[in-house]
Short mmCIF file of C-alpha atoms in Angstrom, two decimals:
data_model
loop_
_atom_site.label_atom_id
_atom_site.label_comp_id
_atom_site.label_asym_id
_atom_site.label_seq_id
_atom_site.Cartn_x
_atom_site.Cartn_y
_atom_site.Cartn_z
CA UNK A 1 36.28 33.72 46.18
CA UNK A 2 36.70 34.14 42.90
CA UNK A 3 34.34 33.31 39.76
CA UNK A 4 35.17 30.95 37.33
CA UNK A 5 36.09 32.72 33.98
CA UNK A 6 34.03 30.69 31.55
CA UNK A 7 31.25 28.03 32.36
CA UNK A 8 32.21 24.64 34.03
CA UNK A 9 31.66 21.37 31.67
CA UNK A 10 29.26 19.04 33.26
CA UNK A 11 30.95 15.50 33.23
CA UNK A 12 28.23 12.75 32.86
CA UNK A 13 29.14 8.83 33.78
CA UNK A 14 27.27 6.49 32.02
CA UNK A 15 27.92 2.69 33.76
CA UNK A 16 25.64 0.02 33.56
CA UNK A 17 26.27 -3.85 33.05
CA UNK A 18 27.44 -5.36 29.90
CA UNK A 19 24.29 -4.96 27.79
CA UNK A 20 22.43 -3.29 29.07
CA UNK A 21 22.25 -0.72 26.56
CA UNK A 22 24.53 2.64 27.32
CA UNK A 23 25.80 2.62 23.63
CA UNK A 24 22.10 2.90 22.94
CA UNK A 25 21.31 5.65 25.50
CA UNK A 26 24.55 7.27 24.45
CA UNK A 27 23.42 6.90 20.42
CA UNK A 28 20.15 8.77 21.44
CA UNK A 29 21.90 11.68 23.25
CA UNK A 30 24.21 12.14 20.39
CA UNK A 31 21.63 12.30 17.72
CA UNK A 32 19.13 14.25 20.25
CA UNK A 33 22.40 16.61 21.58
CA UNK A 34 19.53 20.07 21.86
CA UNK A 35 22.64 21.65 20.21
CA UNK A 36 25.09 20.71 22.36
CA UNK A 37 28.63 19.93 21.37
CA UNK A 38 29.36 16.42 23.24
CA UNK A 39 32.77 15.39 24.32
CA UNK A 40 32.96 11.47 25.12
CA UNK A 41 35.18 9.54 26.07
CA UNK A 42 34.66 5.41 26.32
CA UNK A 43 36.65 4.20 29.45
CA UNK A 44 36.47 0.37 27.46
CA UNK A 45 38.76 -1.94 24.78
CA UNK A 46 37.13 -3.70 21.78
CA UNK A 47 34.87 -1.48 19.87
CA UNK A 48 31.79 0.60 19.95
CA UNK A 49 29.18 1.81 17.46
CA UNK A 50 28.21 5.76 17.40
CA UNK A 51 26.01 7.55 14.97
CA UNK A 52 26.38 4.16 12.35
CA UNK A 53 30.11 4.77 13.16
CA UNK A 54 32.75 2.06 14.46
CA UNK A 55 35.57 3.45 16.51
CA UNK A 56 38.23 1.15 17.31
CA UNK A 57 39.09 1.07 20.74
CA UNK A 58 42.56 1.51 20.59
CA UNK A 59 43.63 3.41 24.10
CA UNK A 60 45.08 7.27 22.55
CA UNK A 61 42.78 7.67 19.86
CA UNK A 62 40.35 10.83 19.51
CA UNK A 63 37.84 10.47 16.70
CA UNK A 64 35.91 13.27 15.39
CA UNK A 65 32.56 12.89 14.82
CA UNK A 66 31.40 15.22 12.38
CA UNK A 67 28.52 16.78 14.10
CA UNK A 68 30.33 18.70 17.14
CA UNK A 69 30.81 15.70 19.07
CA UNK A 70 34.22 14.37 20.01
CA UNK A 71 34.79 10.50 21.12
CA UNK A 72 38.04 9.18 23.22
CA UNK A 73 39.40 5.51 23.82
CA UNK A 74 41.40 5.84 27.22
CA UNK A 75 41.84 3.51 30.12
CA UNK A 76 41.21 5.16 34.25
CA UNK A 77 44.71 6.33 34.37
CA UNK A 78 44.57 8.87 30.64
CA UNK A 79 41.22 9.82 32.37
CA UNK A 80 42.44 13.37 33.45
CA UNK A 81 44.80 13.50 30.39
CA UNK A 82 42.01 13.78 28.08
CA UNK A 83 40.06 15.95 30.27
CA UNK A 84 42.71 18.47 29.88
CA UNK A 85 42.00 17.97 26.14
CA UNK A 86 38.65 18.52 25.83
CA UNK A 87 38.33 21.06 28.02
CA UNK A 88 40.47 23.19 25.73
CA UNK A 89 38.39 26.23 24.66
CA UNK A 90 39.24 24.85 21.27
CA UNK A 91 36.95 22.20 21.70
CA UNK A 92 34.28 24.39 22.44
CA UNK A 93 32.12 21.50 24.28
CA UNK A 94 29.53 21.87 26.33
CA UNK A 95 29.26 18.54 28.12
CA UNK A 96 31.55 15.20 28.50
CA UNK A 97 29.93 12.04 28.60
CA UNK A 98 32.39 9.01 29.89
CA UNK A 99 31.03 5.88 29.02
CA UNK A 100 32.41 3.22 31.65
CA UNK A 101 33.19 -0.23 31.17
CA UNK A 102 30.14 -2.83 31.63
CA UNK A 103 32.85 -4.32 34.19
CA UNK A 104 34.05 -1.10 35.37
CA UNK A 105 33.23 0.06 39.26
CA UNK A 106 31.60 3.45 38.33
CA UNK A 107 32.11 4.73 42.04
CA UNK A 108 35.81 5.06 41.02
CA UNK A 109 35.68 7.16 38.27
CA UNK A 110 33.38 9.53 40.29
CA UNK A 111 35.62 9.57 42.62
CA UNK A 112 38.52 10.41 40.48
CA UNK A 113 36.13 13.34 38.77
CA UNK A 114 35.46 14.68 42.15
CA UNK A 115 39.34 14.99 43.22
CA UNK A 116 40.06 16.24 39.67
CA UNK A 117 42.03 19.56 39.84
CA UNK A 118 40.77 20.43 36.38
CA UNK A 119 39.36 23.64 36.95
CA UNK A 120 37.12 23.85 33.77
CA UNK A 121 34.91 20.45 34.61
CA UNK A 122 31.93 20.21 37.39
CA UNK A 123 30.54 16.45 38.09
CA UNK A 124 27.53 15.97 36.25
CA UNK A 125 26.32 13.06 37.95
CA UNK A 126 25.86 9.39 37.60
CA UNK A 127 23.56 7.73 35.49
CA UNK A 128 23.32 3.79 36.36
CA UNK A 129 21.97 2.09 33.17
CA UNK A 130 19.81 -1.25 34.28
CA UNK A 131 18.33 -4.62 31.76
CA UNK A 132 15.16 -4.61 33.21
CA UNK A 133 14.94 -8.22 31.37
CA UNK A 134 18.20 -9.57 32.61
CA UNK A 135 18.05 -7.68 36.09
CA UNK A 136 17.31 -10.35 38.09
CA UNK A 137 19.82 -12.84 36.70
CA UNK A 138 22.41 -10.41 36.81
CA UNK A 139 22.07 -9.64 40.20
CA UNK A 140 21.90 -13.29 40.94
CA UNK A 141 25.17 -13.61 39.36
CA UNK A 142 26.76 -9.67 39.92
CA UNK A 143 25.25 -8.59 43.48
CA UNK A 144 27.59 -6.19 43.24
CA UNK A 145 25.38 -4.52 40.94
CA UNK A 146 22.97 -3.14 43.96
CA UNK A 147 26.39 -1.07 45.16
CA UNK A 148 26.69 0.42 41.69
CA UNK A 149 23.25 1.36 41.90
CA UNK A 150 23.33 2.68 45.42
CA UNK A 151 25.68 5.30 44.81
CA UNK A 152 23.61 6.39 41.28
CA UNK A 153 22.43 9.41 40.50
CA UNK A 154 20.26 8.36 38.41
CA UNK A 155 18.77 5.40 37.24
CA UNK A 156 17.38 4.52 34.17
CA UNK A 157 15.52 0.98 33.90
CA UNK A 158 16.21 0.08 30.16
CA UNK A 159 14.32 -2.63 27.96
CA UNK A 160 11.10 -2.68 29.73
CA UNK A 161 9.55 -3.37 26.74
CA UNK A 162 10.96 -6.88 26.90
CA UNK A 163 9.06 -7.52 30.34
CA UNK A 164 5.85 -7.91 31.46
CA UNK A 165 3.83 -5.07 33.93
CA UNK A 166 4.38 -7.47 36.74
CA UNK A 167 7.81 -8.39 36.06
CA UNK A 168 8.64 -4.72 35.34
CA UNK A 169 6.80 -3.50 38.85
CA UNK A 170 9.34 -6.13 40.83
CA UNK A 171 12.16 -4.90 39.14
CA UNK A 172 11.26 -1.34 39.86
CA UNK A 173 10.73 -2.02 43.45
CA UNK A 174 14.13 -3.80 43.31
CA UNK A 175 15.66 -1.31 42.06
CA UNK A 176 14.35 1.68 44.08
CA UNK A 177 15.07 -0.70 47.17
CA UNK A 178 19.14 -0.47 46.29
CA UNK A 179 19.35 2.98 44.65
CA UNK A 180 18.05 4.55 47.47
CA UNK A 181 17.42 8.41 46.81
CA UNK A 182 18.16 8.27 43.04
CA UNK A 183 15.71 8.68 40.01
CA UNK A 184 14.65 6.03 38.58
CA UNK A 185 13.33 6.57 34.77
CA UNK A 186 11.93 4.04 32.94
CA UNK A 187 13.29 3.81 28.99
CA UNK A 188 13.13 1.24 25.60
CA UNK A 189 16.13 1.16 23.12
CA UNK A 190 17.72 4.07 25.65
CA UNK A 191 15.11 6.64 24.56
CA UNK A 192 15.35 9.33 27.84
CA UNK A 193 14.58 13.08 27.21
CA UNK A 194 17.99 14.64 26.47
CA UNK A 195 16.56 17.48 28.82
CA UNK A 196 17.08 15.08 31.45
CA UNK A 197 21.05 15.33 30.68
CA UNK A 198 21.52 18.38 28.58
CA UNK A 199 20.67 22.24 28.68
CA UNK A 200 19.63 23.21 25.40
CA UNK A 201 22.23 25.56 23.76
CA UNK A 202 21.94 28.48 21.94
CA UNK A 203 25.17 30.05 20.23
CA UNK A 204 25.29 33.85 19.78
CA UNK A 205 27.62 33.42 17.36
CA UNK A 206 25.44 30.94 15.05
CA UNK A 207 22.96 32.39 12.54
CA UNK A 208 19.58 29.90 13.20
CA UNK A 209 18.73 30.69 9.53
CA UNK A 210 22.31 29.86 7.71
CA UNK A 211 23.28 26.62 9.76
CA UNK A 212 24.52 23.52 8.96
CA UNK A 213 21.65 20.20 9.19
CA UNK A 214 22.30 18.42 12.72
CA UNK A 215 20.99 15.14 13.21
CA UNK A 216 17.89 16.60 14.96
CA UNK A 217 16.94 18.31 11.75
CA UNK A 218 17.72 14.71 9.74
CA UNK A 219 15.70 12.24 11.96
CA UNK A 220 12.07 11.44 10.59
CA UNK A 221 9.33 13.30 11.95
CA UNK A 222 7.72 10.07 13.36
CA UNK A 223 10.95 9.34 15.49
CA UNK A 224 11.14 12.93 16.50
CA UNK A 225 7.80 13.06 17.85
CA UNK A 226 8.17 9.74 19.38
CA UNK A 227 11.11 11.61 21.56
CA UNK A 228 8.61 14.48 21.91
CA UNK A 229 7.13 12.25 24.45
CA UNK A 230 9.39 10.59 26.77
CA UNK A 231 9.26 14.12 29.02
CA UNK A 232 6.66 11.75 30.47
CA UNK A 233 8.97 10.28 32.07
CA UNK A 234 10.19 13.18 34.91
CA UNK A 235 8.55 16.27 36.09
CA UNK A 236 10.29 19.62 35.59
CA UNK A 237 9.53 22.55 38.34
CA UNK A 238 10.53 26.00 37.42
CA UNK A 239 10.73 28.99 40.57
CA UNK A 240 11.23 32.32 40.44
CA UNK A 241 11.27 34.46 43.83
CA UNK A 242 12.29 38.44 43.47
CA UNK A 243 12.18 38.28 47.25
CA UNK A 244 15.58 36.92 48.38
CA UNK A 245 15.84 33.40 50.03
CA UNK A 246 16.59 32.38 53.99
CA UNK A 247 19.97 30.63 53.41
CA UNK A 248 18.60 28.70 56.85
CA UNK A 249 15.91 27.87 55.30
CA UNK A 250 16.84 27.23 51.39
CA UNK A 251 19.97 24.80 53.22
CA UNK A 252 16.83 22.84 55.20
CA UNK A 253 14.93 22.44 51.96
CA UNK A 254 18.00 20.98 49.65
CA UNK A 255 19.22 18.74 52.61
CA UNK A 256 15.98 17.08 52.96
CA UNK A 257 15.43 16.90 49.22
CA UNK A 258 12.90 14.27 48.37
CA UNK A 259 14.07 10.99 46.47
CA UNK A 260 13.85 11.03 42.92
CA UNK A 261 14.55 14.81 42.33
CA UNK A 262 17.64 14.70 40.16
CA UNK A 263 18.74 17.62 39.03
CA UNK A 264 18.67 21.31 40.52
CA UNK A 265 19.87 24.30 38.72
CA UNK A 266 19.86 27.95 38.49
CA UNK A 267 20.74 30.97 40.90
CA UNK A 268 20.04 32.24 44.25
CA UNK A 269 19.60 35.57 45.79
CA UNK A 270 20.35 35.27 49.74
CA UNK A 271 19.72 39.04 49.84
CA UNK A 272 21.70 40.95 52.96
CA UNK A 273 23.27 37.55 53.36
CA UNK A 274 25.85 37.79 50.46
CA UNK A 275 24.27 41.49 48.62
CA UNK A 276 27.32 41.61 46.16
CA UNK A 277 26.74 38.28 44.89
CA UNK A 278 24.03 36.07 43.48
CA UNK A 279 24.78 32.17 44.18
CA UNK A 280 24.71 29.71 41.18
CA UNK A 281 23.57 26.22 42.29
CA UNK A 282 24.37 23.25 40.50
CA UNK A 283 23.11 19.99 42.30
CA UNK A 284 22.78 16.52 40.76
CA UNK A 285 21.63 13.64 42.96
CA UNK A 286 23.55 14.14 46.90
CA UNK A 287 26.43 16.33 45.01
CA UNK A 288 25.43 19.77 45.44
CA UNK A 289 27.64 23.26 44.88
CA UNK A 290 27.12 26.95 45.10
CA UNK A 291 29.41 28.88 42.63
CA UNK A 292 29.44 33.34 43.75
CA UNK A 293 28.96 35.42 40.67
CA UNK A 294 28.90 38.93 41.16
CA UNK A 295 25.79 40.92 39.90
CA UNK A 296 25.67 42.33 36.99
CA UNK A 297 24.92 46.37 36.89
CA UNK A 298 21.19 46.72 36.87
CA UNK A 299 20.42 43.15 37.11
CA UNK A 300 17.24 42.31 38.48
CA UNK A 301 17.96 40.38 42.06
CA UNK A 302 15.78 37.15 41.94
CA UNK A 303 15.86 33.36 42.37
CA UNK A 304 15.43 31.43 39.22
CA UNK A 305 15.68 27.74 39.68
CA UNK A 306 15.02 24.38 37.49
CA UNK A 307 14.47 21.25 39.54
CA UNK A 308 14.30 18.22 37.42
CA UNK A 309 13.35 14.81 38.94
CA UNK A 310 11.10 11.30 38.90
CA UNK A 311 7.74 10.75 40.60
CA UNK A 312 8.56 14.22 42.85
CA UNK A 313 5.72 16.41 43.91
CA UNK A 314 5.30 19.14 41.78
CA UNK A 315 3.22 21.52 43.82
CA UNK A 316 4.69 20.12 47.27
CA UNK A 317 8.56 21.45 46.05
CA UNK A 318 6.79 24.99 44.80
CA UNK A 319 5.33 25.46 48.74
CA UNK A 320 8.18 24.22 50.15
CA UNK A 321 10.63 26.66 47.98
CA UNK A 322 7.88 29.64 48.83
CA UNK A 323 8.61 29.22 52.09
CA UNK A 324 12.03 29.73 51.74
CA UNK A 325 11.44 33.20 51.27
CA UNK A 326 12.98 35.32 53.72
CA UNK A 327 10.26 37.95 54.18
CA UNK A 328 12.59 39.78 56.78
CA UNK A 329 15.63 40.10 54.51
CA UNK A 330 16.36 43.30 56.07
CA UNK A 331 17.52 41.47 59.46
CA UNK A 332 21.05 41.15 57.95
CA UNK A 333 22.38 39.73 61.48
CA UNK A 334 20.42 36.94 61.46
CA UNK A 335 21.27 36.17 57.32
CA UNK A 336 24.91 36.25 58.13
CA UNK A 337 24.90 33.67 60.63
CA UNK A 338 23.03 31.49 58.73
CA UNK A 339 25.23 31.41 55.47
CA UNK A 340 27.15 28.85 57.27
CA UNK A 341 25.24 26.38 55.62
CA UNK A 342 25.60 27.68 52.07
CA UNK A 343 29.29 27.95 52.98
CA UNK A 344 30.36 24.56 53.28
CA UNK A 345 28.83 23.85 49.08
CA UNK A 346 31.13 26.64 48.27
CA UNK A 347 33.95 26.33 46.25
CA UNK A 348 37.12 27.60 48.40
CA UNK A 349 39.80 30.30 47.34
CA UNK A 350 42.33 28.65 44.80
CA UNK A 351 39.85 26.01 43.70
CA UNK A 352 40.09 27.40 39.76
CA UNK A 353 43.83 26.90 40.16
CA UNK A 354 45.38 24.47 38.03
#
């Protein structure tokens, strides 16, 4: 098994019904990108407003939009097509955001993400926009709607600042009935946490004190502490372990994940289990991968994990991941037969083969 050689691109899809605000969500992301260069590409005809912005929707184009961010018009079929381009190291992006249709069936695009033989792309999950006003109607009309939101990642419940508590608290319940496992965060105008999304990014070869204004640095200070806030919205659990992990026992904790935890990320050390390597997880909603790195000479051998999520248990997920340490790590017999488990989220030999 062989490492990737440069990072994988998270691809994010953003679906939702007509209007019920991913334009808006995607607006805030751009303008709130933690310094990450943003690739997106709007799976849609007609046209679409970004950063103040109109692009035309012609299918082909690639617009450029001046702060690091690229945006593409394509139909399902170019999907893979413009993949290829913006996964270029030219393009030096750190994430891809496609924007589906407000008609579009969201499952299919995962889908095609997921059978993707681009090597340089991981799935990044799926984020199910919802009207909390117009919810009800539109399920009246679309029931369709509580499949798309049954096979989200996550879900955020837009406009509830157009409804009232009550109104808001039977949405919610509808909506956690038919998502299932997913988060569920609760926005107005598409204002989420871009942490929620997006690793903040820090360029080695960018001077901090000689850079050029992003729109971070340009938005008032009243709207930037506004954002400041909306980490309200979803816990965020850091662990470290220098004591390696129980692959048995790390596999029982991430297949019985609670609902609502979103995101995990980070590496493992499974000790005797794998000693050459240290694992680097990557899970978003049910999708979940291990990626083997090989340590690095003199590299301390620890677990450092983030697990990002809605109305999880803080403390519970810290005892449960302490007990996931394998205080006998020296039994190596017993480690090897339980990497079976890890196994199966691994990617295969050839995998990074275009």
């Amino acid at each position: 098994m062989t490492p990737p050689s440069a990072p994988q691109i998270p691809v994010v899809v953003l679906a939702g019904f007509l209007g019920s605000g991913k334009t808006t969500l995607l607006n805030h992301l751009l303008r709130n990108r933690a310094g990450n260069r943003i690739g997106v590409v709007v799976n849609d005809f007609g046209s679409i407003e970004i950063d103040a912005m109109t692009v035309a929707g012609q299918v082909g184009s690639t617009v450029s939009l001046g702060n690091g961010c690229l945006c593409c018009a394509v139909d399902a079929s170019e999907l893979d097509t413009y993949l290829e381009t913006l996964t270029a190291p030219a393009a030096r992006l750190d994430v891809i955001v496609i924007e589906a249709s407000g008609l579009a069936e969201p499952q299919e695009l995962v889908r095609m993400l997921l059978a993707s033989d681009n090597p340089h792309i991981r799935y990044g999950g799926l984020v199910e926009v919802v009207d909390a006003a117009e919810f009800p109607a539109t399920r009246e009309r679309h029931p369709e709607i509580d499949r798309h939101l049954a096979v989200a990642d996550l879900i955020v419940l837009n406009k509830t600042d157009r409804v009232t508590e009550a109104g808001l608290r039977a949405v919610r319940e509808a909506v956690d009935a038919a998502g299932g496992s997913a988060a569920v965060i609760c926005s107005a105008y598409g204002r989420i946490d871009p942490e929620v999304l997006l690793d903040p990014v820090t360029r080695a070869d960018e001077d901090d004190s000689f850079r050029q204004l992003t729109f971070e640095d340009l938005l008032p200070e009243a709207d930037r502490t506004h954002a400041d806030h909306l980490h309200a919205a979803y816990d965020s659990v850091s662990f470290t372990a220098d004591v390696p992990l129980s692959p048995r026992l790390f596999m029982a904790f991430l297949d019985s994940r609670p609902a609502g935890l979103y995101r995990i990320k980070g590496f493992v050390d499974f000790g005797a289990g794998d000693p050459g390597n240290r694992y680097t997880l990557h899970a978003v909603g049910r999708f979940l991968r291990f990626v083997p790195q090989r340590w690095a000479r003199d590299e301390p051998r620890r677990t450092q994990l983030v697990l990002i999520g809605a109305g999880v248990d803080a403390a519970s997920l810290r005892k449960e991941l302490e007990g996931c340490r394998d205080e006998w790590h020296d039994a190596t017999e017993e480690l090897e037969r339980s990497m079976w488990g890890v196994l199966r989220y691994v990617r295969q030999p050839g995998d990074d083969e275009a």
